[in-house]
mmCIF file of C-alpha atoms in Angstrom:
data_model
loop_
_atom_site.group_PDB
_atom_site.id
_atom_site.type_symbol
_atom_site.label_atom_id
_atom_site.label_comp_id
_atom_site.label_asym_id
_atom_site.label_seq_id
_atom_site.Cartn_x
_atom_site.Cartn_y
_atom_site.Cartn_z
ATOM 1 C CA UNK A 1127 21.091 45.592 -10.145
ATOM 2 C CA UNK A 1128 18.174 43.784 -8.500
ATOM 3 C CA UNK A 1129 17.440 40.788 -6.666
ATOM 4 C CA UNK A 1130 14.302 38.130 -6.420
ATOM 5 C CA UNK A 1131 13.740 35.575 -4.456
ATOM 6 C CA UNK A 1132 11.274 32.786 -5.577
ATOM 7 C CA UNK A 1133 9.391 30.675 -3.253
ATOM 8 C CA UNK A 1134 7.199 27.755 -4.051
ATOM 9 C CA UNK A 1135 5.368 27.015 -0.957
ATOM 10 C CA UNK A 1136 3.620 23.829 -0.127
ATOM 11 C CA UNK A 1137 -0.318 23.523 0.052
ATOM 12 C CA UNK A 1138 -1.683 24.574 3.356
ATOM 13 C CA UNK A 1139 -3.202 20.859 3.168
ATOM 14 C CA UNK A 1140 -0.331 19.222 2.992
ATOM 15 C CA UNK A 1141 1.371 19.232 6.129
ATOM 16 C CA UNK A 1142 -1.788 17.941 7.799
ATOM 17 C CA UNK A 1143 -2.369 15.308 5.389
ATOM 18 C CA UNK A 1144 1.036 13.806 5.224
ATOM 19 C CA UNK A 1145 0.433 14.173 9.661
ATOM 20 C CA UNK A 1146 -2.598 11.761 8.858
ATOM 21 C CA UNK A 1147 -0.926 9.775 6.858
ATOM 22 C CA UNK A 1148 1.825 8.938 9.088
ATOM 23 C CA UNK A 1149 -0.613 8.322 11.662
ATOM 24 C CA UNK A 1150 -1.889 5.539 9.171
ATOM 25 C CA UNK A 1151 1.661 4.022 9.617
ATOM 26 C CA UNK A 1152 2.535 5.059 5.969
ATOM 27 C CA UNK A 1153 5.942 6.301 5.850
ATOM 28 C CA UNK A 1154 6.772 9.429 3.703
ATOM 29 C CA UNK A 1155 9.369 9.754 1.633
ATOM 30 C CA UNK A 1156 10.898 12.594 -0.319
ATOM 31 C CA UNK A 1157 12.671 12.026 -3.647
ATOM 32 C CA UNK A 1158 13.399 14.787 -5.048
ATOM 33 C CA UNK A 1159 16.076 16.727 -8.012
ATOM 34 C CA UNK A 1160 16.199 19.375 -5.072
ATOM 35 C CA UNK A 1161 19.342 21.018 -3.375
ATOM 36 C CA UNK A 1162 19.780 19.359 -0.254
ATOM 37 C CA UNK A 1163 19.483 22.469 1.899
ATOM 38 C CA UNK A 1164 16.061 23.066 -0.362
ATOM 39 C CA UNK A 1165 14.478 19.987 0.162
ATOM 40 C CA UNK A 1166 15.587 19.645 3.952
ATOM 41 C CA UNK A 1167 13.813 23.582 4.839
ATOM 42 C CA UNK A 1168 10.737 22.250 2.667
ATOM 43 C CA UNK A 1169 10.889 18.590 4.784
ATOM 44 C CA UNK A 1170 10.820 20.579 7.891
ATOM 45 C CA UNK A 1171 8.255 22.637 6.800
ATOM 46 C CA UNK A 1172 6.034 19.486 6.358
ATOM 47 C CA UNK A 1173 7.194 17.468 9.311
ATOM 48 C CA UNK A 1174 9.261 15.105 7.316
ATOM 49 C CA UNK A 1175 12.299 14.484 9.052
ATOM 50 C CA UNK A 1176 14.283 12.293 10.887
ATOM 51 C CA UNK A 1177 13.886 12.153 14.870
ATOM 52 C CA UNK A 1178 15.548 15.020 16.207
ATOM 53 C CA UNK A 1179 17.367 16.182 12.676
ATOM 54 C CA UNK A 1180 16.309 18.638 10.349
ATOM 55 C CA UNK A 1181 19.092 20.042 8.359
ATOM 56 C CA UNK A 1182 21.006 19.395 4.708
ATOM 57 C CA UNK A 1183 23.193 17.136 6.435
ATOM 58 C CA UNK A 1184 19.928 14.476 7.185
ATOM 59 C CA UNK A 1185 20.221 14.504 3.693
ATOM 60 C CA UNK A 1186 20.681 11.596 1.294
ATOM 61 C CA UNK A 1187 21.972 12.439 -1.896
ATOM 62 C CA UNK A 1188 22.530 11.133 -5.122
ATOM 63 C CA UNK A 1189 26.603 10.805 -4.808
ATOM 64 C CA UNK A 1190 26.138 9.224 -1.553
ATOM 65 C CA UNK A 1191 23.442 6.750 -3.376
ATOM 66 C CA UNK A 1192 26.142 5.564 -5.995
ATOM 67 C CA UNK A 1193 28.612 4.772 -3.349
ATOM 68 C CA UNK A 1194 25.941 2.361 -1.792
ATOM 69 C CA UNK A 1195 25.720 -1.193 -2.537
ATOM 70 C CA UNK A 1196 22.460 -2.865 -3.115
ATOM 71 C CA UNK A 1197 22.180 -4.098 0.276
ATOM 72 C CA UNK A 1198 23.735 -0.846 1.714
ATOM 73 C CA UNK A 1199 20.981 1.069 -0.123
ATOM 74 C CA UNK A 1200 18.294 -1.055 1.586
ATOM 75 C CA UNK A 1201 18.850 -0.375 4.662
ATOM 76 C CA UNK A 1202 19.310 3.802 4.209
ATOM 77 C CA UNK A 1203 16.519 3.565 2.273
ATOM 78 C CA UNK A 1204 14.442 2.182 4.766
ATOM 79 C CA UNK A 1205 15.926 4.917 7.182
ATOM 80 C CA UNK A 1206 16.649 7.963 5.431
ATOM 81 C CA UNK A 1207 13.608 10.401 4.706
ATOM 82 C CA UNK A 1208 14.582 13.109 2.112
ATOM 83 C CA UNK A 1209 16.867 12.471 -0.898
ATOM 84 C CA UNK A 1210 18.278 14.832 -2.706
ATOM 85 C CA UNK A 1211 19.727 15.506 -6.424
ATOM 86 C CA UNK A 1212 18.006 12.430 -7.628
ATOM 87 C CA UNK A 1213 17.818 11.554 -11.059
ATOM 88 C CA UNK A 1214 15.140 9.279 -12.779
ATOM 89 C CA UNK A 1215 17.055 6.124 -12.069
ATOM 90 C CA UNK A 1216 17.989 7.330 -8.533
ATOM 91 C CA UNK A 1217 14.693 7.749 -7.824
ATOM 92 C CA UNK A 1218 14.099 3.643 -8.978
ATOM 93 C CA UNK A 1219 16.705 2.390 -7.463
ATOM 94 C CA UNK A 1220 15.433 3.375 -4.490
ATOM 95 C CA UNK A 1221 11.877 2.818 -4.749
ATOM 96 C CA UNK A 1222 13.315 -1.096 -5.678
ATOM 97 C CA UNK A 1223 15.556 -0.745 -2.360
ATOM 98 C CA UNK A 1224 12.648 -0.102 -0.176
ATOM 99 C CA UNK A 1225 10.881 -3.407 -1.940
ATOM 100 C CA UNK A 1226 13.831 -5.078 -1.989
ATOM 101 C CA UNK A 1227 13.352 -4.439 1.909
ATOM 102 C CA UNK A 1228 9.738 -5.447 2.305
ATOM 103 C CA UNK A 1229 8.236 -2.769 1.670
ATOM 104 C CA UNK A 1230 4.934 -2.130 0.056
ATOM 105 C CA UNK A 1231 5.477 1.056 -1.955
ATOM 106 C CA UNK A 1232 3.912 4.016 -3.068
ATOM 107 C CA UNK A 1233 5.397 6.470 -5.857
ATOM 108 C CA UNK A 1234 3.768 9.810 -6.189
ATOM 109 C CA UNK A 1235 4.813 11.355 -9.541
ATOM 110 C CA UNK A 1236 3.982 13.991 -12.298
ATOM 111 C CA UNK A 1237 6.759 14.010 -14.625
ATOM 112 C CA UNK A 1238 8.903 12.467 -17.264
ATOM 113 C CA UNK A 1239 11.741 12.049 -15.290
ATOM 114 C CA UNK A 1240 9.629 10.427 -12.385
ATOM 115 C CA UNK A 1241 8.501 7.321 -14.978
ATOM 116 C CA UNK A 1242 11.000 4.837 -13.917
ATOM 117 C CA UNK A 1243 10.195 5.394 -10.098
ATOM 118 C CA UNK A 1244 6.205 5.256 -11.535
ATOM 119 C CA UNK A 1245 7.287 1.991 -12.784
ATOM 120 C CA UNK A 1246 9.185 0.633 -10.383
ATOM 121 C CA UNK A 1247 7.082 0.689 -7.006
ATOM 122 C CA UNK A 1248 3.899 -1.674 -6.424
ATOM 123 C CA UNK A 1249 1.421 1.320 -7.005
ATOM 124 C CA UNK A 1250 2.005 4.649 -9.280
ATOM 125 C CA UNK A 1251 0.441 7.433 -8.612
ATOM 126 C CA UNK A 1252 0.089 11.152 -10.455
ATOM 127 C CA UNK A 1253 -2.077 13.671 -10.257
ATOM 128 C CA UNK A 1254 -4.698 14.088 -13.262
ATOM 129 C CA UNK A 1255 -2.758 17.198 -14.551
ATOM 130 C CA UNK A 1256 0.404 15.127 -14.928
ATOM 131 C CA UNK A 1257 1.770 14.584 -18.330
ATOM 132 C CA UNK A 1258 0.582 12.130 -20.588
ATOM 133 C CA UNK A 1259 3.049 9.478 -20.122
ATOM 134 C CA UNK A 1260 3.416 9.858 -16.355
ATOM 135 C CA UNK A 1261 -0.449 9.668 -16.278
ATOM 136 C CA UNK A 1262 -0.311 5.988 -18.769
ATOM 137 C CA UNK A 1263 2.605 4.618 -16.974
ATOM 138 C CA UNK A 1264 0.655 4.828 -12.695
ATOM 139 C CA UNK A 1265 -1.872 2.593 -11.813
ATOM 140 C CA UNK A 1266 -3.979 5.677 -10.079
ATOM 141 C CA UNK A 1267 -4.577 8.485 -12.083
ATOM 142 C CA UNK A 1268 -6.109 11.300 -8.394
ATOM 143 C CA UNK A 1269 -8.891 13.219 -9.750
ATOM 144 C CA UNK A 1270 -7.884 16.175 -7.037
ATOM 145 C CA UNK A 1271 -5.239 17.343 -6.766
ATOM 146 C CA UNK A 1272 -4.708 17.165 -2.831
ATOM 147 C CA UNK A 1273 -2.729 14.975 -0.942
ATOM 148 C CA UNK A 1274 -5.821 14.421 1.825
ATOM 149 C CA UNK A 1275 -7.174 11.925 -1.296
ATOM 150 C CA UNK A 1276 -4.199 9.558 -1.019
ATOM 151 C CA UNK A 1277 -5.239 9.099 2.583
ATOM 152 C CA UNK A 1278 -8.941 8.050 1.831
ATOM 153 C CA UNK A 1279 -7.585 6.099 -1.143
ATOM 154 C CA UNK A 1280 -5.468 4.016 2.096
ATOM 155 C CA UNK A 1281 -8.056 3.696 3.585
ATOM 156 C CA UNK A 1282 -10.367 2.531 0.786
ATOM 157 C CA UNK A 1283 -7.682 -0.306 0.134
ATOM 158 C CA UNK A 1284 -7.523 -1.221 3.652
ATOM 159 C CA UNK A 1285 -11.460 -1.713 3.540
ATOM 160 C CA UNK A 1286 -11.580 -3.472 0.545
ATOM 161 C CA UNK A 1287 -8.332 -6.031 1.965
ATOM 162 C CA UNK A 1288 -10.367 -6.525 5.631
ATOM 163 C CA UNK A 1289 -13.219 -7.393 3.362
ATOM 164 C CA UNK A 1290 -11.551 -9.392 1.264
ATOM 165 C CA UNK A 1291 -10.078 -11.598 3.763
ATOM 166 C CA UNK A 1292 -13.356 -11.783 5.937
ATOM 167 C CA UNK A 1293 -14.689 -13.152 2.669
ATOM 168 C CA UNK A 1294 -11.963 -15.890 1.966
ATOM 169 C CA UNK A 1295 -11.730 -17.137 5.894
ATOM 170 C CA UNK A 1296 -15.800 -17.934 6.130
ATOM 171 C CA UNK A 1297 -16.142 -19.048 1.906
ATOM 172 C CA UNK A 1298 -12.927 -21.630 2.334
ATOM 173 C CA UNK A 1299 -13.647 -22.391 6.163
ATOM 174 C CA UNK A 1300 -16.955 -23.501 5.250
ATOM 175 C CA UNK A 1301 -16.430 -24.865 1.477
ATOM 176 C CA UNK A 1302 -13.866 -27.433 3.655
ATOM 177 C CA UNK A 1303 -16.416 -28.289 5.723
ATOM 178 C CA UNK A 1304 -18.938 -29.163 3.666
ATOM 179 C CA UNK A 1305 -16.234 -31.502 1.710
ATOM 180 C CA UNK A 1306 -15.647 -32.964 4.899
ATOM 181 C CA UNK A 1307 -19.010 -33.546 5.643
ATOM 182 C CA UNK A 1308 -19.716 -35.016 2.177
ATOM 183 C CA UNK A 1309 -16.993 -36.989 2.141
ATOM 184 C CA UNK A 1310 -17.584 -38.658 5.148
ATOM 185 C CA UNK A 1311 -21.129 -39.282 4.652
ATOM 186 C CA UNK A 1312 -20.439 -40.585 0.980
ATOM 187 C CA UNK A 1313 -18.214 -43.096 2.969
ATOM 188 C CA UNK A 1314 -20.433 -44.394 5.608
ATOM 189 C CA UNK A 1315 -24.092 -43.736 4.449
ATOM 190 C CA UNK A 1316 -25.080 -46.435 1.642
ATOM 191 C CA UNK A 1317 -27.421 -42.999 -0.646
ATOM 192 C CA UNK A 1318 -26.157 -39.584 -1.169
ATOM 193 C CA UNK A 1319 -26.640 -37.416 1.778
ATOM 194 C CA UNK A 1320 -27.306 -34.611 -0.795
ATOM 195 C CA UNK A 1321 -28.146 -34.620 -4.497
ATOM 196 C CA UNK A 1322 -26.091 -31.829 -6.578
ATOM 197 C CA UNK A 1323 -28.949 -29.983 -7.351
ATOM 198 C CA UNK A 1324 -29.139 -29.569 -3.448
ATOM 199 C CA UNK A 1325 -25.914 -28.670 -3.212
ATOM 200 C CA UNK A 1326 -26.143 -25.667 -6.297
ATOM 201 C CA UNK A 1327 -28.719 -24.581 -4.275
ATOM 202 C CA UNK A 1328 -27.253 -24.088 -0.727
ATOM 203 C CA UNK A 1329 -23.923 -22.521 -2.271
ATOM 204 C CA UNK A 1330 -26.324 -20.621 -4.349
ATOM 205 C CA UNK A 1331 -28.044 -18.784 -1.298
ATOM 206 C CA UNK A 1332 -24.733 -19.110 1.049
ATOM 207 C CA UNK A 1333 -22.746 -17.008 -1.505
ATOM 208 C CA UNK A 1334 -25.483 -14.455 -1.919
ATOM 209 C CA UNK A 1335 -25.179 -13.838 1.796
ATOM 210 C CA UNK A 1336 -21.936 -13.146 1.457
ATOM 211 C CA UNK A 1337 -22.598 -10.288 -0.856
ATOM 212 C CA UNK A 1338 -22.754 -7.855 2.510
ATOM 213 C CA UNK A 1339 -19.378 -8.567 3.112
ATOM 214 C CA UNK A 1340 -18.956 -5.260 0.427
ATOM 215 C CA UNK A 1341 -21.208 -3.437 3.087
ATOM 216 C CA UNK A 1342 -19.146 -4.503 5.845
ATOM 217 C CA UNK A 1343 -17.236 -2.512 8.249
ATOM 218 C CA UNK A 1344 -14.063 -3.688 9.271
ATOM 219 C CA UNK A 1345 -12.324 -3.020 12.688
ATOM 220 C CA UNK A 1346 -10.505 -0.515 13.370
ATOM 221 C CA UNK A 1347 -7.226 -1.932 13.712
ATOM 222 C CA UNK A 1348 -7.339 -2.533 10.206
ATOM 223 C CA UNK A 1349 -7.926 0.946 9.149
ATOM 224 C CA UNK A 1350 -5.152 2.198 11.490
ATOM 225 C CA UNK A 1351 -2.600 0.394 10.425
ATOM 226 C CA UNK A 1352 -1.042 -2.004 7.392
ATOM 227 C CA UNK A 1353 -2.256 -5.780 8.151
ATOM 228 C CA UNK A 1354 -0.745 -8.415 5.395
ATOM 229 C CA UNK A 1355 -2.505 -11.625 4.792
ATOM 230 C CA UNK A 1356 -0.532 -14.190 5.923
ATOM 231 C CA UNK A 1357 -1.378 -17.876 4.662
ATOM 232 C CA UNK A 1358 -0.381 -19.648 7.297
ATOM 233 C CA UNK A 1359 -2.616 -17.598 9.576
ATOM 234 C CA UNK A 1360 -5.482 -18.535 6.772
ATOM 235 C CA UNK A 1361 -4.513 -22.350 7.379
ATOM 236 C CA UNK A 1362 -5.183 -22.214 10.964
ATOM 237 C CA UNK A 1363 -8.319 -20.416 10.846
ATOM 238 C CA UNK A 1364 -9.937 -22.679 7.985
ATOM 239 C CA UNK A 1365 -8.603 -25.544 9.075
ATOM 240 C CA UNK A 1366 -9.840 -24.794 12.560
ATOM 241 C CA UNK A 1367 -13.232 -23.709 11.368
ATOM 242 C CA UNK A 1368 -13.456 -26.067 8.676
ATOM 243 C CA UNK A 1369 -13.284 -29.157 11.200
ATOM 244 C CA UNK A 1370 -16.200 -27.287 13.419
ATOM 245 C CA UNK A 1371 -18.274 -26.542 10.488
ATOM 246 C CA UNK A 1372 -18.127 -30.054 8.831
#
């Protein structure tokens, strides 16, 4: 008779980068096909549990998942941190939970069974040695495979977004004003105030200004932590500006 004992142990990286990570205020999850008391020692491991629990019993599994209603399932979703026993269209139905809750979410996958989940959250994610379909189904394909590039990827995104709506505030604060402007003149002057060549001209060189803005470095409240872009919060400020500027 004999005995072995397998162990797959995480990457030294990976307990600091999922530590950065939730520093970023991105909240990991763990869906997994697992035993419960498996995927609760590996959670722990990692840091991934809830406050003050770390056993099988923090568990969520896949027979208390089918019990839940939709709206149930939302809110332990939103809660829970490991689930276990999972099967492909577990692992959806609670990615959709968690958007079903507001969530913007993140599936990290490298398998067949993991499509649905790929398909189901806002971004899908594998790893470049994932299969074939896994790697055609996400919309990011990592070229390492570490979990430390998922953070810069975050943080990318949250560049490119602070950017972004840096851009929109000053292009539509000052487009309004300059309708403003031209509409008021147009009324009360008796010749154009400009002629449209002018006015190719001065959007020309105001929107090649604005080509820093993809040099720019936003705060760093936006890189600590998820900002949405609100509309309304757009209305006030172009509105606000858009009356100054004209």
């Amino acid at each position: 008779m004999g005995l072995v004992a397998l162990r797959d142990v995480p990457a030294p990286s990976a307990a600091d980068a999922l530590a950065v990570l939730a520093r970023r205020g991105v909240r990991v999850k763990v869906l997994t096909g697992d035993h419960p008391g498996t995927a609760a020692r590996v959670c722990a491991d990692l840091g991934l549990r809830p406050e003050g629990h770390s056993g099988p019993d923090d568990v969520v599994t896949a027979e208390s998942v089918d019990t839940l209603s939709d709206a149930e399932l939302v809110e332990v979703a939103d809660r829970a941190v490991v689930f276990a026993r999972c099967t492909p269209e577990h692992k959806a139905r609670i990615v959709s939970a968690l958007r079903a809750g507001g969530r913007t979410t993140g599936f990290l996958g490298d398998g067949v069974n993991d499509l649905p989940a790929l398909d189901a959250a806002d971004v899908g994610i594998c790893p470049r040695n994932a299969v074939d379909v896994a790697r055609e189904a996400a919309d990011v394909v990592l070229a390492e495979k570490d979990l430390t590039a998922i953070d810069r990827a975050v943080l990318a995104g949250r560049r490119s977004s602070g950017n972004i709506a840096a851009y929109l505030r000053i292009t539509l604060s000052s487009n309004l004003g300059n309708v403003i402007a031209m509409l008021t003149a147009g009324l009360m002057l008796p010749f154009l105030p400009m002629l449209p060549a002018q006015v190719l001209v001065q959007n020309l060189c105001f929107d090649a200004a604005q080509l820093a803005f993809a040099f720019d470095r936003p705060p760093a409240s936006v890189l600590r932590r998820p900002t949405a872009l609100r509309p309304r919060d757009f209305l006030r400020f172009i509105t606000g500006f858009g009356l100054l500027n004209a």
